[in-house]
Short mmCIF file of C-alpha atoms and ligand atoms in Angstrom, two decimals:
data_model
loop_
_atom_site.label_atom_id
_atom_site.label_comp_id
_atom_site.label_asym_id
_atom_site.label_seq_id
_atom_site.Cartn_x
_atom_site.Cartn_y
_atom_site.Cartn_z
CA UNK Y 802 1.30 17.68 -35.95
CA UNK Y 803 4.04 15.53 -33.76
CA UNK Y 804 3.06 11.76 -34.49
CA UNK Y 805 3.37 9.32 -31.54
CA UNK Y 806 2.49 5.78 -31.25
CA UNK Y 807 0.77 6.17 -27.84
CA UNK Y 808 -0.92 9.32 -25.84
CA UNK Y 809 -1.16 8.67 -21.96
CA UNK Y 810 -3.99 10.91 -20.78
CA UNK Y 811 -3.56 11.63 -17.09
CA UNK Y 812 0.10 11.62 -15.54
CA UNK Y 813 -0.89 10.43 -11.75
CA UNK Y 814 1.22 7.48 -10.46
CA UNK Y 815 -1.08 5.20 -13.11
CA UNK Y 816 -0.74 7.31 -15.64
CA UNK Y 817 3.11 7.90 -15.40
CA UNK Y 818 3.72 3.84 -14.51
CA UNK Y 819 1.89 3.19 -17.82
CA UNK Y 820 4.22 5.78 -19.62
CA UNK Y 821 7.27 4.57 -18.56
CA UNK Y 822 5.94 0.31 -18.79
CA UNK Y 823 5.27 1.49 -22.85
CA UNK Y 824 8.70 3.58 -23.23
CA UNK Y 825 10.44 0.40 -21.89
CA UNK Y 826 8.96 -1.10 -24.37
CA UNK Y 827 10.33 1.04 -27.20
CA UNK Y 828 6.88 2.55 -27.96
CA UNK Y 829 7.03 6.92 -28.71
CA UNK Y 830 4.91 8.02 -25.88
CA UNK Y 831 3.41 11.43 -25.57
CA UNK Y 832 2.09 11.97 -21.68
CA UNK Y 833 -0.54 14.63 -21.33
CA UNK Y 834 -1.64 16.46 -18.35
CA UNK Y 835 -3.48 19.74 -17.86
CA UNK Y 836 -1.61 20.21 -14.79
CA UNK Y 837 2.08 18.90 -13.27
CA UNK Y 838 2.73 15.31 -12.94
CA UNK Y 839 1.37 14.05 -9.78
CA UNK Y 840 -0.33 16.90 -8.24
CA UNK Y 841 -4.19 15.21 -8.44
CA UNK Y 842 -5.10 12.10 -6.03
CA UNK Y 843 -1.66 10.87 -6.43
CA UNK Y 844 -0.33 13.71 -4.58
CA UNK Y 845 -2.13 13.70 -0.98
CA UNK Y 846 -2.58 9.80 -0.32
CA UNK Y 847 -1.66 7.94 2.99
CA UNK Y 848 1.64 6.61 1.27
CA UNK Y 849 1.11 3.09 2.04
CA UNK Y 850 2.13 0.55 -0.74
CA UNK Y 851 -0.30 -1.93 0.86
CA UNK Y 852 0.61 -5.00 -1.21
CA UNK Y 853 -0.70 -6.72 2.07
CA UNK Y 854 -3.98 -5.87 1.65
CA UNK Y 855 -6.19 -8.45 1.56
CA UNK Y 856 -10.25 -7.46 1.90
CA UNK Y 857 -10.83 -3.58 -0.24
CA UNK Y 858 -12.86 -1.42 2.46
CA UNK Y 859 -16.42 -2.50 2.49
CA UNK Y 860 -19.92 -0.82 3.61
CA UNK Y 861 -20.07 -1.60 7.64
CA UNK Y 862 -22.61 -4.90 7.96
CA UNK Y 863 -23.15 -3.99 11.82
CA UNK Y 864 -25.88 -1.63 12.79
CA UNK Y 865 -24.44 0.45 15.54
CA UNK Y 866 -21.42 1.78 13.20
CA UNK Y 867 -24.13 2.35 10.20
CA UNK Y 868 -26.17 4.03 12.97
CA UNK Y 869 -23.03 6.22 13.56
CA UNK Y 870 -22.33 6.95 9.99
CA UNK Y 871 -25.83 8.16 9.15
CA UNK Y 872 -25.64 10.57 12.47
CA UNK Y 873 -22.71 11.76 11.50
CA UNK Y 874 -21.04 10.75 13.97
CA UNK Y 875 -18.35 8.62 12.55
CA UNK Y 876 -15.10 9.47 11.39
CA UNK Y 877 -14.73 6.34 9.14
CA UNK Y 878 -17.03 8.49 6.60
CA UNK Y 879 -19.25 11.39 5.71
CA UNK Y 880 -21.94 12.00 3.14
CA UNK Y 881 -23.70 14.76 1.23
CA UNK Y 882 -27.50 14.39 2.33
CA UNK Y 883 -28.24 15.74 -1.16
CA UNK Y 884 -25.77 14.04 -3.26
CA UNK Y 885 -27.07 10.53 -2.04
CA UNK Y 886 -30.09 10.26 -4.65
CA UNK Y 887 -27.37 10.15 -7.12
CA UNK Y 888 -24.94 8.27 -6.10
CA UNK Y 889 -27.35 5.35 -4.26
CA UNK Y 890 -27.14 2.63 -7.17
CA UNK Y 891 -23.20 2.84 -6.96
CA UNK Y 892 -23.71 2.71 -3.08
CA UNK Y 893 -26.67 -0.64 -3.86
CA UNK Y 894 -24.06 -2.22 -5.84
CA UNK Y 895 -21.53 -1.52 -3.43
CA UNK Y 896 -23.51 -3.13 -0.40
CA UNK Y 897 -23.53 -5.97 -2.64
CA UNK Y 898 -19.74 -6.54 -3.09
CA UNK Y 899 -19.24 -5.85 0.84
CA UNK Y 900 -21.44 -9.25 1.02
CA UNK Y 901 -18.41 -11.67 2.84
CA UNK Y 902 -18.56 -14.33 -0.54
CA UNK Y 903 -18.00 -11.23 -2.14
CA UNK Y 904 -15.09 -9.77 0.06
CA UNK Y 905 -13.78 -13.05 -0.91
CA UNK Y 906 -14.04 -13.37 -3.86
CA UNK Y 907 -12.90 -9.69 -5.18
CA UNK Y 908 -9.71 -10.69 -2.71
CA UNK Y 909 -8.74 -13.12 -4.99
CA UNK Y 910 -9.18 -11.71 -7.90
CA UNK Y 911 -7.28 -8.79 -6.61
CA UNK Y 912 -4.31 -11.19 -5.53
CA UNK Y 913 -2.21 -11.16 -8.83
CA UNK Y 914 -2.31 -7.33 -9.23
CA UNK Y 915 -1.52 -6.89 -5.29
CA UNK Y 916 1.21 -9.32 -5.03
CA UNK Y 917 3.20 -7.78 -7.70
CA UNK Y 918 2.79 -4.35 -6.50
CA UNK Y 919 5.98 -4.40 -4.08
CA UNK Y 920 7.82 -5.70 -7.01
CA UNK Y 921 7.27 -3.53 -9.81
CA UNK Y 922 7.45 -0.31 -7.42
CA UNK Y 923 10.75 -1.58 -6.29
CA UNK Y 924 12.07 -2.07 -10.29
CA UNK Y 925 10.72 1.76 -11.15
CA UNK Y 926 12.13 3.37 -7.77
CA UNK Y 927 15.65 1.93 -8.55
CA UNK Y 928 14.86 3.05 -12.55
CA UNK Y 929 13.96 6.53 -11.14
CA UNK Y 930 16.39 6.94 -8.30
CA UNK Y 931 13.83 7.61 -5.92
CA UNK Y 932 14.97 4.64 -3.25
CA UNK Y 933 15.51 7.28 -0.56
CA UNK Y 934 11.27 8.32 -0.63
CA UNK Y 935 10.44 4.46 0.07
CA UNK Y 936 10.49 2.97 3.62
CA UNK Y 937 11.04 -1.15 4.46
CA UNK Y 938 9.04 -0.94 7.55
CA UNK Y 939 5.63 -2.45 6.81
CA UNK Y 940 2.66 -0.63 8.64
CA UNK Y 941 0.68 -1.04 11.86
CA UNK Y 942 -2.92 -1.46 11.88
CA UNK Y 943 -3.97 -0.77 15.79
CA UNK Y 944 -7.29 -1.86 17.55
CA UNK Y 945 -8.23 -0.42 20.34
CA UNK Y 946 -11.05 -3.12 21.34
CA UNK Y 947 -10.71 -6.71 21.60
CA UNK Y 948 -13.37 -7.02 19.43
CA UNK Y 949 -12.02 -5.25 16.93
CA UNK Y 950 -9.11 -7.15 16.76
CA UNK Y 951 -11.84 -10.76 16.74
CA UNK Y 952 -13.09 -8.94 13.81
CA UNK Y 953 -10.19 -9.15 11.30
CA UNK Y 954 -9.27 -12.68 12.71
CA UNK Y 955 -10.27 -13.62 9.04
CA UNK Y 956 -7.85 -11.28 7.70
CA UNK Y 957 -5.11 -13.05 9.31
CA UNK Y 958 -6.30 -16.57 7.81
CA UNK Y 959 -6.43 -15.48 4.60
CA UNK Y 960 -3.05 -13.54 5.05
CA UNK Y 961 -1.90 -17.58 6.23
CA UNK Y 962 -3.37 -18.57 2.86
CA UNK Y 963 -1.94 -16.44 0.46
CA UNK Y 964 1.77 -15.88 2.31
CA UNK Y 965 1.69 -12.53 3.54
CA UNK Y 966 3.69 -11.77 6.38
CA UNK Y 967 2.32 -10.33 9.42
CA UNK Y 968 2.83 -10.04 13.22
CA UNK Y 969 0.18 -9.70 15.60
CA UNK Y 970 1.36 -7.54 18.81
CA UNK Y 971 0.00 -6.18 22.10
CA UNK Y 972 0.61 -2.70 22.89
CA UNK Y 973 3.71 -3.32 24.64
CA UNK Y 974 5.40 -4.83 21.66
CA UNK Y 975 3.91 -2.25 19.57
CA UNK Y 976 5.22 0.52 21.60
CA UNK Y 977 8.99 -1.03 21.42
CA UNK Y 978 8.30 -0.75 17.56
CA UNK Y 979 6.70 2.63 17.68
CA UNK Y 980 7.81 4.23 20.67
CA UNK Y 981 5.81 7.92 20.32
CA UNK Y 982 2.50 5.69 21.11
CA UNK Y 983 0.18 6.02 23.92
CA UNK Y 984 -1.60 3.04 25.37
CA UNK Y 985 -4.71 3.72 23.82
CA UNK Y 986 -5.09 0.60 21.59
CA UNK Y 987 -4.77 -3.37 22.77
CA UNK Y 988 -3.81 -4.99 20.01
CA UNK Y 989 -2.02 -4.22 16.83
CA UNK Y 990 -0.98 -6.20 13.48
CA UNK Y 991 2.65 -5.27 11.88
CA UNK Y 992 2.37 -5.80 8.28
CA UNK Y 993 5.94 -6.42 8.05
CA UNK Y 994 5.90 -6.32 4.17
CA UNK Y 995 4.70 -3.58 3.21
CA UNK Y 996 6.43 -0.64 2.00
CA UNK Y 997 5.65 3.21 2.28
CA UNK Y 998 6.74 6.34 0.62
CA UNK Y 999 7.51 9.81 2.35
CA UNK Y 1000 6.56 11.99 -0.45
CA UNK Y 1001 4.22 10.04 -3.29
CA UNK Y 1002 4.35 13.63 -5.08
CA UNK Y 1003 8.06 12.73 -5.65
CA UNK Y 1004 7.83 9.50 -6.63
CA UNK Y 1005 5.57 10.26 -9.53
CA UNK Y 1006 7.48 12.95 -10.68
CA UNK Y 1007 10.39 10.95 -10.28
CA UNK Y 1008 8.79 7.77 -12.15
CA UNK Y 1009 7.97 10.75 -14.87
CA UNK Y 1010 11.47 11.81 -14.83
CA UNK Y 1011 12.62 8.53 -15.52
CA UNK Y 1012 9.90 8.55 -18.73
CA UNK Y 1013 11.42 11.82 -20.16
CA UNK Y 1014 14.48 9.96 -19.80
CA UNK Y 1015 13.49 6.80 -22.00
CA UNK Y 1016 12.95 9.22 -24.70
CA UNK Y 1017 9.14 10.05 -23.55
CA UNK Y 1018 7.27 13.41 -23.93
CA UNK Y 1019 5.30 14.72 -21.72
CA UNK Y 1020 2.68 18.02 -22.83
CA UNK Y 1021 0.51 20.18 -21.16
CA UNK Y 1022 -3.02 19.52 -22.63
CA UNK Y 1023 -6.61 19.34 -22.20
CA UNK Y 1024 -7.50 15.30 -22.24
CA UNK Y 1025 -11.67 16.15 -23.42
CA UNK Y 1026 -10.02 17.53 -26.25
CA UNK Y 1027 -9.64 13.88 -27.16
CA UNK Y 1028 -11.14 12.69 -30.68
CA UNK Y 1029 -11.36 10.30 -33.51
CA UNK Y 1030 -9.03 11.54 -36.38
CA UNK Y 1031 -9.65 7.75 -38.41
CA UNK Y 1032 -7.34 5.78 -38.11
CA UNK Y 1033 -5.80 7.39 -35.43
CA UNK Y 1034 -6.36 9.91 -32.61
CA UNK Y 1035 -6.01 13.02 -31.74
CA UNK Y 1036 -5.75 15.24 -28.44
CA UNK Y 1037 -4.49 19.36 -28.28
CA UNK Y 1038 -1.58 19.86 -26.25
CA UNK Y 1039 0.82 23.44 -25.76
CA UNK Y 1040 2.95 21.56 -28.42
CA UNK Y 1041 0.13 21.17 -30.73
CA UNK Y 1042 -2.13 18.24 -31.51
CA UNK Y 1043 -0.61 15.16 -30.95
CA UNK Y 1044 -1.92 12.15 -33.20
CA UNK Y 1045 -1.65 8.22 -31.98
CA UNK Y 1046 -2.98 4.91 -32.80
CA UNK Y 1047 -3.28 3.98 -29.30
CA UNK Y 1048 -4.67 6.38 -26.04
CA UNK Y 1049 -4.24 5.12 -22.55
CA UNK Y 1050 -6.87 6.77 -20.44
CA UNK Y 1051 -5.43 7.67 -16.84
CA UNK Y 1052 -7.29 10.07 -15.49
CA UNK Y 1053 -8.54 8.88 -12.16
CA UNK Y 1054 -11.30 10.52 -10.75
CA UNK Y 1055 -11.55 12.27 -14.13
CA UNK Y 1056 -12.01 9.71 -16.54
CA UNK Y 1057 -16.01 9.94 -17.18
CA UNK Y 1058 -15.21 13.80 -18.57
CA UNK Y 1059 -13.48 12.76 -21.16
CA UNK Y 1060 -15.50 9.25 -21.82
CA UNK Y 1061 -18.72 10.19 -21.06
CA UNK Y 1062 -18.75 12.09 -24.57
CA UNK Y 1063 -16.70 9.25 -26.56
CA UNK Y 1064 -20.22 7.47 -25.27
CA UNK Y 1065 -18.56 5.14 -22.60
CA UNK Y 1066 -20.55 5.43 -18.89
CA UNK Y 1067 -18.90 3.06 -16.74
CA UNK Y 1068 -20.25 3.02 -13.15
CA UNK Y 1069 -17.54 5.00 -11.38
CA UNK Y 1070 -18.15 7.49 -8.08
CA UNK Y 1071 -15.57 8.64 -6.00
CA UNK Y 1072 -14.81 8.67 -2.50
CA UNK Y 1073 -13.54 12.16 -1.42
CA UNK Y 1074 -10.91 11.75 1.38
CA UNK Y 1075 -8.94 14.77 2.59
CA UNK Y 1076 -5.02 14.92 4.74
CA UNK Y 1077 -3.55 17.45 6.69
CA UNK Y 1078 0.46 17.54 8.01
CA UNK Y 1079 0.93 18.56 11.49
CA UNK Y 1080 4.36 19.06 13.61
CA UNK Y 1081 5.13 16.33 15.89
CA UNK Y 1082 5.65 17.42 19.54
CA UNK Y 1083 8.94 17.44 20.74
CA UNK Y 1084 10.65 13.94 19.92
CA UNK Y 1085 7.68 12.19 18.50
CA UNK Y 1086 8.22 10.23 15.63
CA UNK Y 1087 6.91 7.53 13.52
CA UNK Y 1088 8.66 4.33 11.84
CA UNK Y 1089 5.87 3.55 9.34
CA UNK Y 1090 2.21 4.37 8.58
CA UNK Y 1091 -0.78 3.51 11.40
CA UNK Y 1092 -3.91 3.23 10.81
CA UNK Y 1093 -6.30 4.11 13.98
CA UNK Y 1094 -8.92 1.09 12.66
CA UNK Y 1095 -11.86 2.02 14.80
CA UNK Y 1096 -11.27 5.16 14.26
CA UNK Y 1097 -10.87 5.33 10.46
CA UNK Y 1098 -7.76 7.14 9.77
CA UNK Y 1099 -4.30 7.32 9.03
CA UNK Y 1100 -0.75 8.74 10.68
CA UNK Y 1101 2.08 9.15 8.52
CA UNK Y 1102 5.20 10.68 8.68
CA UNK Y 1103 6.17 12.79 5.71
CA UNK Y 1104 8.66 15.12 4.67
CA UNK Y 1105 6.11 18.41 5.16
CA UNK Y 1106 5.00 16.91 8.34
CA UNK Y 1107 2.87 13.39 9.92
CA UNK Y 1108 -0.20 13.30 7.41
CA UNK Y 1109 -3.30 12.51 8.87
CA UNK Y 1110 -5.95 10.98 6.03
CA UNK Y 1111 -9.43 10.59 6.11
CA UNK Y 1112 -11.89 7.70 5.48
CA UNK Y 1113 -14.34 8.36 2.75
CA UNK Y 1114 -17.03 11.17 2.16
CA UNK Y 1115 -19.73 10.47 -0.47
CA UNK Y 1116 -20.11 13.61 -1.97
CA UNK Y 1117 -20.29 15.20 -5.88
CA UNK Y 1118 -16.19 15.50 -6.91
CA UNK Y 1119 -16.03 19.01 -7.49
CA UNK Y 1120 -18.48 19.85 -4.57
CA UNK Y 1121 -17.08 22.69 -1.89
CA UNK Y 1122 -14.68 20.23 0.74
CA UNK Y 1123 -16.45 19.76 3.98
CA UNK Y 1124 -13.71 18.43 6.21
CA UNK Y 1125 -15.83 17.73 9.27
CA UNK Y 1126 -14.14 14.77 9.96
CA UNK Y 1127 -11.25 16.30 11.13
CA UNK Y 1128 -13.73 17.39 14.22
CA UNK Y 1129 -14.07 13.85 15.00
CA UNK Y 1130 -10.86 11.83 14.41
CA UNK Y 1131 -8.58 14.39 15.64
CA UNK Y 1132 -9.34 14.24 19.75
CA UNK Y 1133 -8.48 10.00 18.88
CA UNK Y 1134 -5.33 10.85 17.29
CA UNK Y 1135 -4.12 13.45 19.77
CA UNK Y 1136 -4.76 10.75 22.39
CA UNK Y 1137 -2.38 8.49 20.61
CA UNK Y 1138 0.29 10.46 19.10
CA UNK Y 1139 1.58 14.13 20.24
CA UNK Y 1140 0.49 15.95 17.27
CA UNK Y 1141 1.50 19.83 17.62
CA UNK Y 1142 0.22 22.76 15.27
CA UNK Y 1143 -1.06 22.11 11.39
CA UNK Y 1144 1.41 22.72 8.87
CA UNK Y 1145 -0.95 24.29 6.55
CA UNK Y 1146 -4.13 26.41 6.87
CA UNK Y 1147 -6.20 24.12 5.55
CA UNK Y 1148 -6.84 20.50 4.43
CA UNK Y 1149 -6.02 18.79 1.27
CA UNK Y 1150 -9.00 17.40 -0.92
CA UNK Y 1151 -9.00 14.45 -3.32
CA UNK Y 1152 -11.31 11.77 -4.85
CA UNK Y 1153 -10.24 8.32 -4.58
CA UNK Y 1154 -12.04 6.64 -8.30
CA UNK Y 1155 -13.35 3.99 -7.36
CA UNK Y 1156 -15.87 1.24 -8.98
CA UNK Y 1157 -18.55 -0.92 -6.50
CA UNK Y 1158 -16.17 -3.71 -6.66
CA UNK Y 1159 -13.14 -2.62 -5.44
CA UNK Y 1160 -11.55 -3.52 -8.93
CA UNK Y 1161 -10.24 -0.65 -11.24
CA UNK Y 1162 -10.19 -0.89 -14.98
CA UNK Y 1163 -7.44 -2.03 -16.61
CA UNK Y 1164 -7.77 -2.94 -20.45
CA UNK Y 1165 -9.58 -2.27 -24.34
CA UNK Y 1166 -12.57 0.37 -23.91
CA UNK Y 1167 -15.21 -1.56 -25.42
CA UNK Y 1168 -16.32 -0.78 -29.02
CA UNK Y 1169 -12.96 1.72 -29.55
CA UNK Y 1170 -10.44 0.63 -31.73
CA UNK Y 1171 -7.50 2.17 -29.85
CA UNK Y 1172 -8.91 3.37 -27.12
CA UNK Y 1173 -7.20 1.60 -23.45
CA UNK Y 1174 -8.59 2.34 -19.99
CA UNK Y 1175 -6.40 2.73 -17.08
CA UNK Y 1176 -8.23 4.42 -13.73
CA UNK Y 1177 -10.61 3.29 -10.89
CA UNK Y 1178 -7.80 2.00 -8.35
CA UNK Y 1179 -9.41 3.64 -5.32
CA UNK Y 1180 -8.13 3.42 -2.47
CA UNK Y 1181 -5.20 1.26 -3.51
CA UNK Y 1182 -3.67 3.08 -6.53
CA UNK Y 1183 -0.59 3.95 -5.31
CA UNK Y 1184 0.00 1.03 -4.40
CA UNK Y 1185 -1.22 -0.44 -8.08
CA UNK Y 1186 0.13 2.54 -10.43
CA UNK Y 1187 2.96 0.19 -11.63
CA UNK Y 1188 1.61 -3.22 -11.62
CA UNK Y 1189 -0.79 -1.93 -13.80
CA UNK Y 1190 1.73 0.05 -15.80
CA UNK Y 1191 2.90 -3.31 -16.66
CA UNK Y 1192 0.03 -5.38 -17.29
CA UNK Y 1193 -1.67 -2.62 -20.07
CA UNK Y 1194 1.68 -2.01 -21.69
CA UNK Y 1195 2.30 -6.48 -22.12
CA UNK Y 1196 -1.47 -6.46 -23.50
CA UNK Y 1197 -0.74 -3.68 -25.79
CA UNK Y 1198 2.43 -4.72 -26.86
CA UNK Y 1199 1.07 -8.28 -27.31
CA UNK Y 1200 3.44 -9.60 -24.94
CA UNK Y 1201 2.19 -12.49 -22.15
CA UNK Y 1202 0.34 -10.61 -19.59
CA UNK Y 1203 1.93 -11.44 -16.06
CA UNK Y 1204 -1.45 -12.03 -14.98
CA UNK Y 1205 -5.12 -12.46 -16.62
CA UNK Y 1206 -6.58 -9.47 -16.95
CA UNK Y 1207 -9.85 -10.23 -17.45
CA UNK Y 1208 -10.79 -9.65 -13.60
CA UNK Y 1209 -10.33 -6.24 -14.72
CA UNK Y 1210 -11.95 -5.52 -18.10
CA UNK Y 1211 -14.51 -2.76 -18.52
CA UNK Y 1212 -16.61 -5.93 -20.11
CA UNK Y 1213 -17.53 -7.36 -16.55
CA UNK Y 1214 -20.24 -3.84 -16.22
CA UNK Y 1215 -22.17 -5.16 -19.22
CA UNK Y 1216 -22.54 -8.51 -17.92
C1 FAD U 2028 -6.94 10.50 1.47
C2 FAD U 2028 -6.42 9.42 0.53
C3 FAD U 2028 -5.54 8.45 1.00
C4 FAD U 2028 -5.07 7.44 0.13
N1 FAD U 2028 -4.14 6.55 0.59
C5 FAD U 2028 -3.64 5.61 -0.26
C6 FAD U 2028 -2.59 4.74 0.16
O1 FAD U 2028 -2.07 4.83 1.27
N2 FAD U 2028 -2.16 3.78 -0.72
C7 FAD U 2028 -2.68 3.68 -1.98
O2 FAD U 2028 -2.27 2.78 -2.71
N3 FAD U 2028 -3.63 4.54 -2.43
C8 FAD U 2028 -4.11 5.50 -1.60
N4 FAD U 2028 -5.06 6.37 -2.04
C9 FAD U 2028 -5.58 6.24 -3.41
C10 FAD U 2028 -4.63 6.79 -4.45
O3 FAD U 2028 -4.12 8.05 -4.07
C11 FAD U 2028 -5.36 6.92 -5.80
O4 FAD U 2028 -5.99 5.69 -6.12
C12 FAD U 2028 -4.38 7.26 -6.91
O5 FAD U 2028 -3.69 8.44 -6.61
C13 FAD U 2028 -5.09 7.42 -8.25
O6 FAD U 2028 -4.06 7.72 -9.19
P1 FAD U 2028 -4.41 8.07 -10.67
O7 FAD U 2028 -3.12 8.24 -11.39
O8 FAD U 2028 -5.41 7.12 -11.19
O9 FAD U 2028 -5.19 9.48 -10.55
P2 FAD U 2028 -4.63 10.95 -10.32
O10 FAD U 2028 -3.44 10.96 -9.45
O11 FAD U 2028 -5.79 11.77 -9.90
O12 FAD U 2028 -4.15 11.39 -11.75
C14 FAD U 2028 -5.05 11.81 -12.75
C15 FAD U 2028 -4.40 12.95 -13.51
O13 FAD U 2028 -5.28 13.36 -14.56
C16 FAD U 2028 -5.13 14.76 -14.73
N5 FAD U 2028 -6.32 15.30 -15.39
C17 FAD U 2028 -7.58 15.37 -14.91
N6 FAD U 2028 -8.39 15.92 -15.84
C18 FAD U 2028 -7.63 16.19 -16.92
C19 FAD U 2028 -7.90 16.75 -18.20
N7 FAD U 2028 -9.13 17.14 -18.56
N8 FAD U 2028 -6.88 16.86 -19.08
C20 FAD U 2028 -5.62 16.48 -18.74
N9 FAD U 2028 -5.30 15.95 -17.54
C21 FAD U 2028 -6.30 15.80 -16.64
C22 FAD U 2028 -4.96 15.28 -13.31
O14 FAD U 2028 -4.31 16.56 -13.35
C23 FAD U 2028 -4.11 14.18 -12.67
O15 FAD U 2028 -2.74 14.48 -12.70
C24 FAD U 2028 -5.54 7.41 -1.21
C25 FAD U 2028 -6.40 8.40 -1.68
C26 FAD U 2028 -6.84 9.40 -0.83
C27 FAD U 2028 -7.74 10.48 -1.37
#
């Protein structure tokens, strides 16, 4: 039996940010995943390192675009008719963050995590190598309605607030940034901050690389095979069971399989989103990431191709996909970029973990000596995977947290 001090369960961009914070450290890590590094949510998101982001996305308070959402007829989100029994207290509890005192309040509590985000991605990337994946270009948000634009006027005081740099536009000083788009939209906000990645598959597996590097292993295993062996515990990989005082649970959109029987039921859903590359027409091209705001998805340009992501379908996790909002979005986004033929047959499929308030989990599992808790970044965990790398492995090292973590402790669902 190898002996390590700490098992990572789950090598997405948390999982493999947590690795390498604890192998800094000088801590034998062992990182287990039942498939290859990077390959679950952390392989098909929008790209965007939004350390900009002030308000997390929050249920629509204005009739007509609920009215839209239930008909089916919005491409901001979708639902399974027969999944919603199940998943309507997360979705009550959810309504109940996306109160405005709430917005506001989960944005500041969210502020020390986001504002080191740019940071600790930019220490790792150099760490890794992996510079040439990240872009310095920020990211447009376009609006195609004036009162669209009136609607995030808050955004922009709160961006005054807490320093985060930002340019509104109209479309012609859009287009001189982003030249490929058509005068669809009036108004547009250049997040000149933020960063985004061309390939956030080969960032994680370079941020892994850079583990195996520091000494870290990293096994092929099955994370429910995770048990008490007292003290310590245990978990089966291809190199045999592995035995640690310490387990970091990373698993995303997986956690509850392997908690749920270790008797912890923390309120997580998911939000299913899906992407799809297409060619760009002739010379189109993009500079950074745009996000279509009315219209509720995302254009990036990536090395297979400009990735269009979806907003959010409430559905079971492992339920058949259902891309229908493809149908929808995709008329918008011809309109206002030349988008050619899909690169691949069909569309990607992954579950953004995400809790009612926006906030993952990041901290102690109650009432398991050992046990650490590391997933529920929804939409923003790309963007998060190393600021939270760093903030588990200073509590667990008992070093001074860079921030108080207790915005994020599992504790705040038993309250
Ligand atoms: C369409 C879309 C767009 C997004 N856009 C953005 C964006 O622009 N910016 C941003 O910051 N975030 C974005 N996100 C969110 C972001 O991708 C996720 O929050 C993030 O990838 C979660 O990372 P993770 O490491 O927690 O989970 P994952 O990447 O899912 O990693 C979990 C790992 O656990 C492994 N695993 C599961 N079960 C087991 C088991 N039983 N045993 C062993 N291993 C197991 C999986 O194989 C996987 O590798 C987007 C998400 C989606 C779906």
């Amino acid at each position: 039996m190898a002996r390590t001090d700490v098992i990572v369960l789950g090598a997405g961009i948390v999982g493999a940010s947590v690795a390498v914070h604890l192998a800094k450290r000088g801590l034998a890590v062992a990182l287990v995943d039942r498939g290859a590094p990077g390959e679950g949510t952390s392989y098909g998101n929008a790209g965007i390192i939004e350390g900009n982001t002030i308000f997390p996305p929050a249920f629509p308070r204005d009739w007509a675009n609920r009215l839209r959402i239930v008909l089916k007829r919005s491409p901001q989100a979708n639902y399974h008719l027969a999944f919603l029994p199940k998943v309507a207290p997360w979705l009550a509890a959810f309504f109940a963050a996306s109160r405005p005192s709430r917005l506001v309040e989960t944005a500041r509590l969210m502020r020390p995590l986001m504002s080191r985000a740019l940071a600790e991605h930019g220490v790792l990337s150099k760490e890794a190598g992996a510079e040439r994946y990240f872009r310095h270009t920020g990211w447009l948000k376009l609006y195609r309605s004036d009162r669209a634009f009136a609607a995030q006027a808050r955004e922009l005081e709160f961006a005054k607030e807490f320093g985060i740099a930002n340019v509104p536009l109209d479309y012609e000083a859009a287009h001189a940034l982003e030249p490929s788009l058509a005068p669809v939209f009036r108004h547009a906000v250049h997040w000149t901050g933020a960063i985004s990645v061309s390939n956030p598959l080969a960032v994680t597996r370079a941020y892994t690389a850079l583990f195996a590097k520091l000494g870290g292993g990293v096994f092929s295993g099955d994370a429910r095979t995770l048990r008490r062996a007292h003290p310590h515990w245990l978990v089966d990989t291809n190199a045999g069971p592995i035995d640690a005082g310490d387990v970091v649970v990373a698993l995303g959109p997986w956690a509850p399989d392997t908690l749920g029987p270790l008797g912890i039921e923390l309120p997580l859903a998911v939000k299913r989103g899906y992407h799809r590359h297409f060619h760009a027409e002739g010379s189109a091209a993009l500079g950074r990431p745009v996000l279509d705001a009315e219209n509720g998805y995302c254009l990036t340009a990536m090395e297979q191709g400009i990735r269009i992501t979806t907003g959010v379908e409430f559905a079971a996790r492992d339920a058949q996909p259902t891309p229908v909002q493809f149908d929808l979005l995709l008329p918008a986004a011809r309109e206002l970029f030349a988008l050619g033929e899909p690169v691949e047959s069909q569309p990607w499929i992954g579950a953004r973990p995400c809790f009612a308030d926006s906030r993952p989990v990041i901290g102690r599992a109650p009432d398991h000596r050992g046990l650490w808790l590391a997933y529920g970044h929804g939409h923003w965990g790309l963007t998060l995977g190393p600021a939270t790398g760093r903030l588990i492995a200073e509590m667990m090292t008992g070093a001074a947290p860079f921030c108080d973590p207790a915005p994020y402790s599992a504790e705040r669902f038993a309250r």
